[in-house]
Coordinates of C-alpha atoms and ligand atoms in Angstrom, one line a residue:
X243 CA 0.6 -12.6 -64.5
X244 CA -2.2 -12.1 -66.8
X245 CA -3.2 -16.0 -68.4
X246 CA -5.9 -16.4 -70.4
X247 CA -7.7 -19.8 -70.8
X248 CA -10.7 -21.1 -72.6
X249 CA -12.6 -24.8 -72.0
X250 CA -14.6 -26.1 -74.3
X251 CA -16.6 -23.1 -74.1
X252 CA -20.2 -23.1 -75.8
X253 CA -22.2 -20.2 -76.5
X254 CA -25.5 -19.2 -77.8
X255 CA -27.1 -15.4 -78.2
X256 CA -30.0 -17.5 -79.3
X257 CA -30.1 -21.3 -78.0
X258 CA -32.0 -22.1 -81.5
X259 CA -28.5 -20.5 -83.2
X260 CA -25.2 -21.8 -81.6
X261 CA -22.1 -19.4 -82.6
X262 CA -19.2 -20.7 -80.3
X263 CA -19.6 -24.8 -79.8
X264 CA -16.6 -26.4 -77.8
X265 CA -13.9 -23.4 -78.4
X266 CA -10.2 -24.2 -76.5
X267 CA -7.3 -22.1 -76.3
X268 CA -5.0 -20.5 -73.9
X269 CA -3.1 -17.2 -73.9
X270 CA 0.1 -17.6 -72.0
X271 CA 1.2 -14.5 -69.6
X272 CA 2.6 -12.8 -72.0
X273 CA 1.9 -13.9 -75.3
X274 CA 0.2 -12.4 -78.2
X275 CA -2.5 -15.0 -79.2
X276 CA -4.4 -14.4 -82.7
X277 CA -8.1 -15.4 -83.8
X278 CA -8.7 -15.1 -87.3
X279 CA -11.5 -15.9 -89.6
X280 CA -14.2 -14.7 -91.5
X281 CA -16.8 -12.1 -90.3
X282 CA -19.4 -13.4 -88.5
X283 CA -17.1 -16.6 -86.9
X284 CA -18.1 -15.8 -83.6
X285 CA -14.3 -13.4 -83.0
X286 CA -16.0 -10.6 -81.2
X287 CA -18.0 -12.6 -79.0
X288 CA -14.7 -14.0 -77.4
X289 CA -14.2 -10.9 -76.0
X290 CA -17.5 -9.8 -74.9
X291 CA -17.9 -13.2 -72.9
X292 CA -14.0 -12.5 -71.2
X293 CA -15.3 -9.2 -69.7
X294 CA -18.4 -10.8 -68.7
X295 CA -21.1 -9.5 -70.7
X296 CA -22.7 -12.5 -71.4
X297 CA -22.5 -15.6 -69.6
X298 CA -21.4 -19.2 -71.2
X299 CA -23.5 -22.2 -71.4
X300 CA -20.5 -24.7 -70.9
X301 CA -17.1 -25.6 -70.5
X302 CA -15.1 -22.4 -68.7
X303 CA -13.4 -19.0 -69.4
X304 CA -10.8 -18.5 -66.7
X305 CA -8.0 -15.7 -66.2
X306 CA -4.9 -16.6 -64.0
X307 CA -6.5 -19.7 -63.5
X308 CA -9.2 -18.2 -62.1
X309 CA -12.8 -19.1 -63.6
X310 CA -14.1 -15.7 -63.9
X311 CA -17.5 -16.7 -62.4
X312 CA -15.6 -16.3 -59.3
X313 CA -13.9 -12.9 -60.1
X314 CA -15.8 -9.9 -59.2
X315 CA -16.7 -7.3 -62.3
X316 CA -14.2 -4.9 -60.7
X317 CA -11.1 -6.8 -60.7
X318 CA -12.2 -8.4 -63.9
X319 CA -12.2 -4.9 -65.8
X320 CA -8.9 -3.7 -63.8
X321 CA -7.2 -6.8 -65.3
X322 CA -8.2 -6.1 -69.0
X323 CA -8.4 -3.4 -71.7
X324 CA -9.7 -3.5 -74.7
X325 CA -9.3 -1.5 -77.9
X326 CA -13.1 -2.1 -79.4
X327 CA -14.2 -1.8 -82.6
X328 CA -16.2 1.3 -82.3
X329 CA -15.7 3.6 -79.4
X330 CA -18.3 5.3 -77.6
X331 CA -16.8 8.7 -76.0
X332 CA -17.7 10.6 -73.1
X333 CA -19.3 14.3 -73.0
X334 CA -16.2 15.2 -72.4
X335 CA -12.4 17.0 -73.4
X336 CA -10.8 13.9 -75.4
X337 CA -8.3 14.5 -72.6
X338 CA -10.7 13.2 -70.3
X339 CA -11.4 10.5 -72.5
X340 CA -8.0 9.0 -72.7
X341 CA -7.6 9.6 -68.7
X342 CA -10.4 7.3 -68.2
X343 CA -8.3 4.4 -68.9
X344 CA -6.0 5.6 -65.6
X345 CA -7.5 8.7 -63.9
X346 CA -4.6 9.0 -61.1
X347 CA -2.2 9.1 -64.1
X348 CA -0.3 12.7 -64.4
X349 CA -0.7 15.1 -67.3
X350 CA 2.3 13.9 -68.5
X351 CA 1.7 10.5 -69.2
X352 CA -1.8 11.1 -70.7
X353 CA 0.1 13.7 -73.4
X354 CA 2.4 10.5 -73.8
X355 CA -0.6 8.3 -74.7
X356 CA -2.0 10.9 -76.7
X357 CA 0.9 11.3 -78.9
X358 CA 2.0 8.0 -79.5
X359 CA -1.8 6.9 -80.3
X360 CA -1.3 10.5 -82.6
X361 CA -3.9 11.9 -81.5
X362 CA -2.4 14.8 -79.1
X363 CA -3.2 18.0 -81.6
X364 CA -7.1 17.3 -80.3
X365 CA -6.6 16.5 -76.5
X366 CA -8.5 19.6 -75.4
X367 CA -11.3 19.7 -78.0
X368 CA -15.0 17.6 -77.1
X369 CA -15.6 15.1 -79.3
X370 CA -18.8 15.3 -82.0
X371 CA -22.6 15.8 -80.9
X372 CA -21.3 17.8 -77.9
X373 CA -21.7 21.1 -77.0
X374 CA -19.3 23.0 -74.1
X375 CA -21.4 25.0 -71.5
X376 CA -20.2 28.5 -73.2
X377 CA -21.3 26.7 -76.5
X378 CA -18.5 25.7 -78.3
X379 CA -19.3 22.7 -81.0
X380 CA -17.5 19.3 -80.4
X381 CA -15.1 18.7 -83.2
X382 CA -16.5 16.1 -85.6
X383 CA -13.8 13.2 -85.5
X384 CA -13.1 10.2 -88.3
X385 CA -13.8 6.5 -86.8
X386 CA -10.0 6.8 -87.1
X387 CA -9.4 9.3 -84.9
X388 CA -11.6 7.8 -82.5
X389 CA -9.7 4.8 -82.7
X390 CA -6.8 6.3 -81.8
X391 CA -8.8 7.7 -78.5
X392 CA -9.7 4.3 -77.5
X393 CA -5.8 3.5 -78.2
X394 CA -4.2 5.7 -76.1
X395 CA -6.6 5.3 -73.1
X396 CA -5.7 1.9 -73.3
X397 CA -1.7 2.6 -73.6
X398 CA -1.9 4.8 -70.6
X399 CA -4.3 1.9 -68.5
X400 CA -1.6 -0.7 -69.9
X401 CA -3.8 -3.6 -67.9
X402 CA -1.9 -6.6 -67.9
X403 CA -4.3 -8.2 -70.4
X404 CA -4.9 -6.6 -73.8
X405 CA -7.7 -7.2 -75.9
X406 CA -7.9 -5.7 -79.6
X407 CA -10.4 -6.2 -81.7
X408 CA -9.8 -4.8 -85.3
X409 CA -8.0 -2.1 -83.6
X410 CA -7.0 -0.7 -86.7
X411 CA -9.1 -1.2 -88.6
X412 CA -10.7 1.8 -89.2
X413 CA -7.1 3.7 -89.8
X414 CA -5.8 4.7 -93.1
X415 CA -2.8 2.5 -94.3
X416 CA 0.0 5.0 -93.5
X417 CA -1.4 5.8 -90.0
X418 CA -2.4 1.9 -89.5
X419 CA 1.2 1.5 -89.8
X420 CA 2.2 3.8 -87.1
X421 CA -0.3 2.7 -84.7
X422 CA 0.5 -0.7 -85.3
X423 CA 4.0 0.3 -83.6
X424 CA 2.7 1.9 -81.1
X425 CA 0.0 -1.5 -80.2
X426 CA 3.1 -3.7 -80.6
X427 CA 4.9 -1.4 -77.9
X428 CA 2.6 -1.8 -75.5
X429 CA 1.3 -5.8 -76.5
X430 CA 5.3 -6.3 -75.7
X431 CA 5.6 -9.2 -73.0
X432 CA 1.8 -8.2 -71.9
X433 CA -1.2 -11.3 -72.7
X434 CA -2.7 -9.9 -75.6
X435 CA -5.5 -11.1 -77.7
X436 CA -5.5 -9.8 -81.2
X437 CA -8.7 -10.0 -83.0
X438 CA -7.9 -9.7 -87.0
X439 CA -9.8 -10.8 -90.0
X440 CA -6.7 -10.8 -92.0
X441 CA -3.6 -12.8 -91.8
X442 CA -0.9 -10.0 -92.6
X443 CA -2.2 -8.0 -89.5
X444 CA -1.0 -10.7 -87.4
X445 CA 2.5 -11.4 -88.2
X446 CA 4.1 -11.4 -84.8
X447 CA 1.7 -13.3 -82.7
X448 CA 2.7 -16.2 -81.0
X449 CA -0.2 -18.2 -81.9
X450 CA -2.9 -17.8 -84.4
X451 CA -6.1 -19.8 -84.2
X452 CA -8.5 -19.6 -87.0
X453 CA -12.4 -19.9 -86.1
X454 CA -14.9 -20.9 -88.1
X455 CA -18.7 -22.0 -87.9
X456 CA -17.8 -21.9 -84.0
X457 CA -14.9 -24.4 -83.8
X458 CA -11.1 -24.0 -84.3
X459 CA -10.4 -24.6 -88.2
X460 CA -6.8 -24.5 -87.8
X461 CA -4.3 -22.7 -85.1
X462 CA -0.5 -22.5 -86.1
X463 CA 2.2 -19.5 -86.7
X464 CA 2.0 -17.6 -89.3
X465 CA 4.6 -19.6 -91.4
X466 CA 3.3 -22.9 -91.1
X467 CA -0.5 -21.2 -91.5
X468 CA 0.9 -20.1 -95.1
X469 CA 2.9 -23.1 -95.8
X470 CA -0.9 -24.9 -95.5
X471 CA -2.4 -22.2 -97.6
Ligands
LIG118 P1 -17.2 -11.9 -86.0 O1 -16.3 -11.2 -84.7 O2 -16.2 -13.2 -86.0 O3 -17.3 -11.0 -86.7 P2 -19.2 -12.0 -83.9 O4 -19.2 -12.8 -82.5 O5 -19.3 -10.6 -84.1 O6 -18.4 -12.1 -85.2 O7 -20.7 -12.3 -84.6 C1 -21.0 -13.9 -84.3 C2 -22.3 -14.1 -84.7 O8 -23.1 -13.6 -83.6 C3 -22.7 -13.0 -86.1 O9 -23.9 -14.2 -86.7 C4 -23.5 -12.4 -85.6 O10 -24.5 -11.8 -86.4 C5 -24.4 -12.8 -84.0 N1 -24.2 -11.6 -83.0 C6 -23.5 -11.1 -82.5 N2 -23.8 -10.1 -81.6 C7 -25.3 -11.0 -81.3 C8 -26.4 -10.3 -80.4 N3 -25.9 -9.2 -79.8 N4 -26.9 -10.9 -80.3 C9 -27.6 -12.0 -81.3 N5 -26.9 -12.4 -82.4 C10 -25.5 -11.8 -82.2
LIG119 P1 -12.3 0.7 -65.4 O1 -12.6 2.2 -65.7 O2 -12.1 -0.3 -64.7 O3 -10.9 1.0 -66.3 P2 -13.9 0.2 -67.8 O4 -14.7 0.3 -67.2 O5 -13.2 1.3 -68.6 O6 -12.5 -0.2 -66.4 O7 -13.6 -1.3 -68.7 C1 -11.8 -1.5 -68.7 C2 -12.3 -1.7 -70.1 O8 -13.4 -2.8 -70.4 C3 -11.9 -1.0 -70.9 O9 -10.4 -0.7 -72.0 C4 -13.2 -0.7 -71.6 O10 -12.8 0.2 -73.3 C5 -13.6 -2.0 -71.7 N1 -15.5 -1.8 -71.7 C6 -16.0 -1.8 -71.0 N2 -17.5 -1.9 -71.1 C7 -17.1 -2.0 -72.3 C8 -18.0 -2.0 -73.1 N3 -19.8 -2.2 -72.5 N4 -18.4 -2.8 -74.2 C9 -16.9 -2.8 -75.1 N5 -15.5 -2.5 -74.2 C10 -16.1 -2.2 -72.9

């Protein structure tokens, strides 16, 4: 359960400026595929298209063999979880923000997810910019801490398909290492699309796809790509 397929996908935000020019790849159920490439190559666009935030001009995108145009937005969202580059938090406790991944989760499951993502000590606080009814101000979380909330939410949700868009980019290298282990844990045996701009962060991927100027410039394992330089 959970395969993803892009078939000759063409997409442009602005018709005069194509972003994806015929992109085809498959993420087999349970495998991890990494998309790497320079900034502006269209990597994040791929994940937005998978959620149908935009419609493609031609080609097709399918999940479990079903064209996503024939799937409801609800089932699409239920099937996928994304750790985005920038996480927007709701005006509620960090605990609620994590629980949003799966409202029916128990307190214990929520706390375990918070621990795995190393955000445990903050769960009773409000995020920055918000104020409680008794006038308590929210805590100013760093970009990395917000990202950990998003990671905890996704760990709790445990969706069949996981999309990690530069998921550890806002973390310092010490926490990046530990959070990466937590992410490896959730992505094991789960269909995972990893978006990264450094090859060194996607060593374990089953296949690495290099996207450049809207086309797949290269593909292979970490070893074969390194060997080719
Ligand atoms: P990457 O993730 O590889 O850095 P993106 O997919 O974010 O690249 O963006 C690909 C190109 O599309 C960039 O040139 C970017 O400026 C442009 N782009 C991204 N989002 C939009 C948008 N909402 N409207 C118009 N252009 C956009
Ligand atoms: P559900 O309530 O069924 O869990 P969500 O609305 O939370 O569905 O969406 C599912 C996933 O899609 C979440 O992991 C969330 O991070 C991501 N997502 C939803 N909307 C957006 C958005 N506008 N931008 C980025 N990610 C989004």
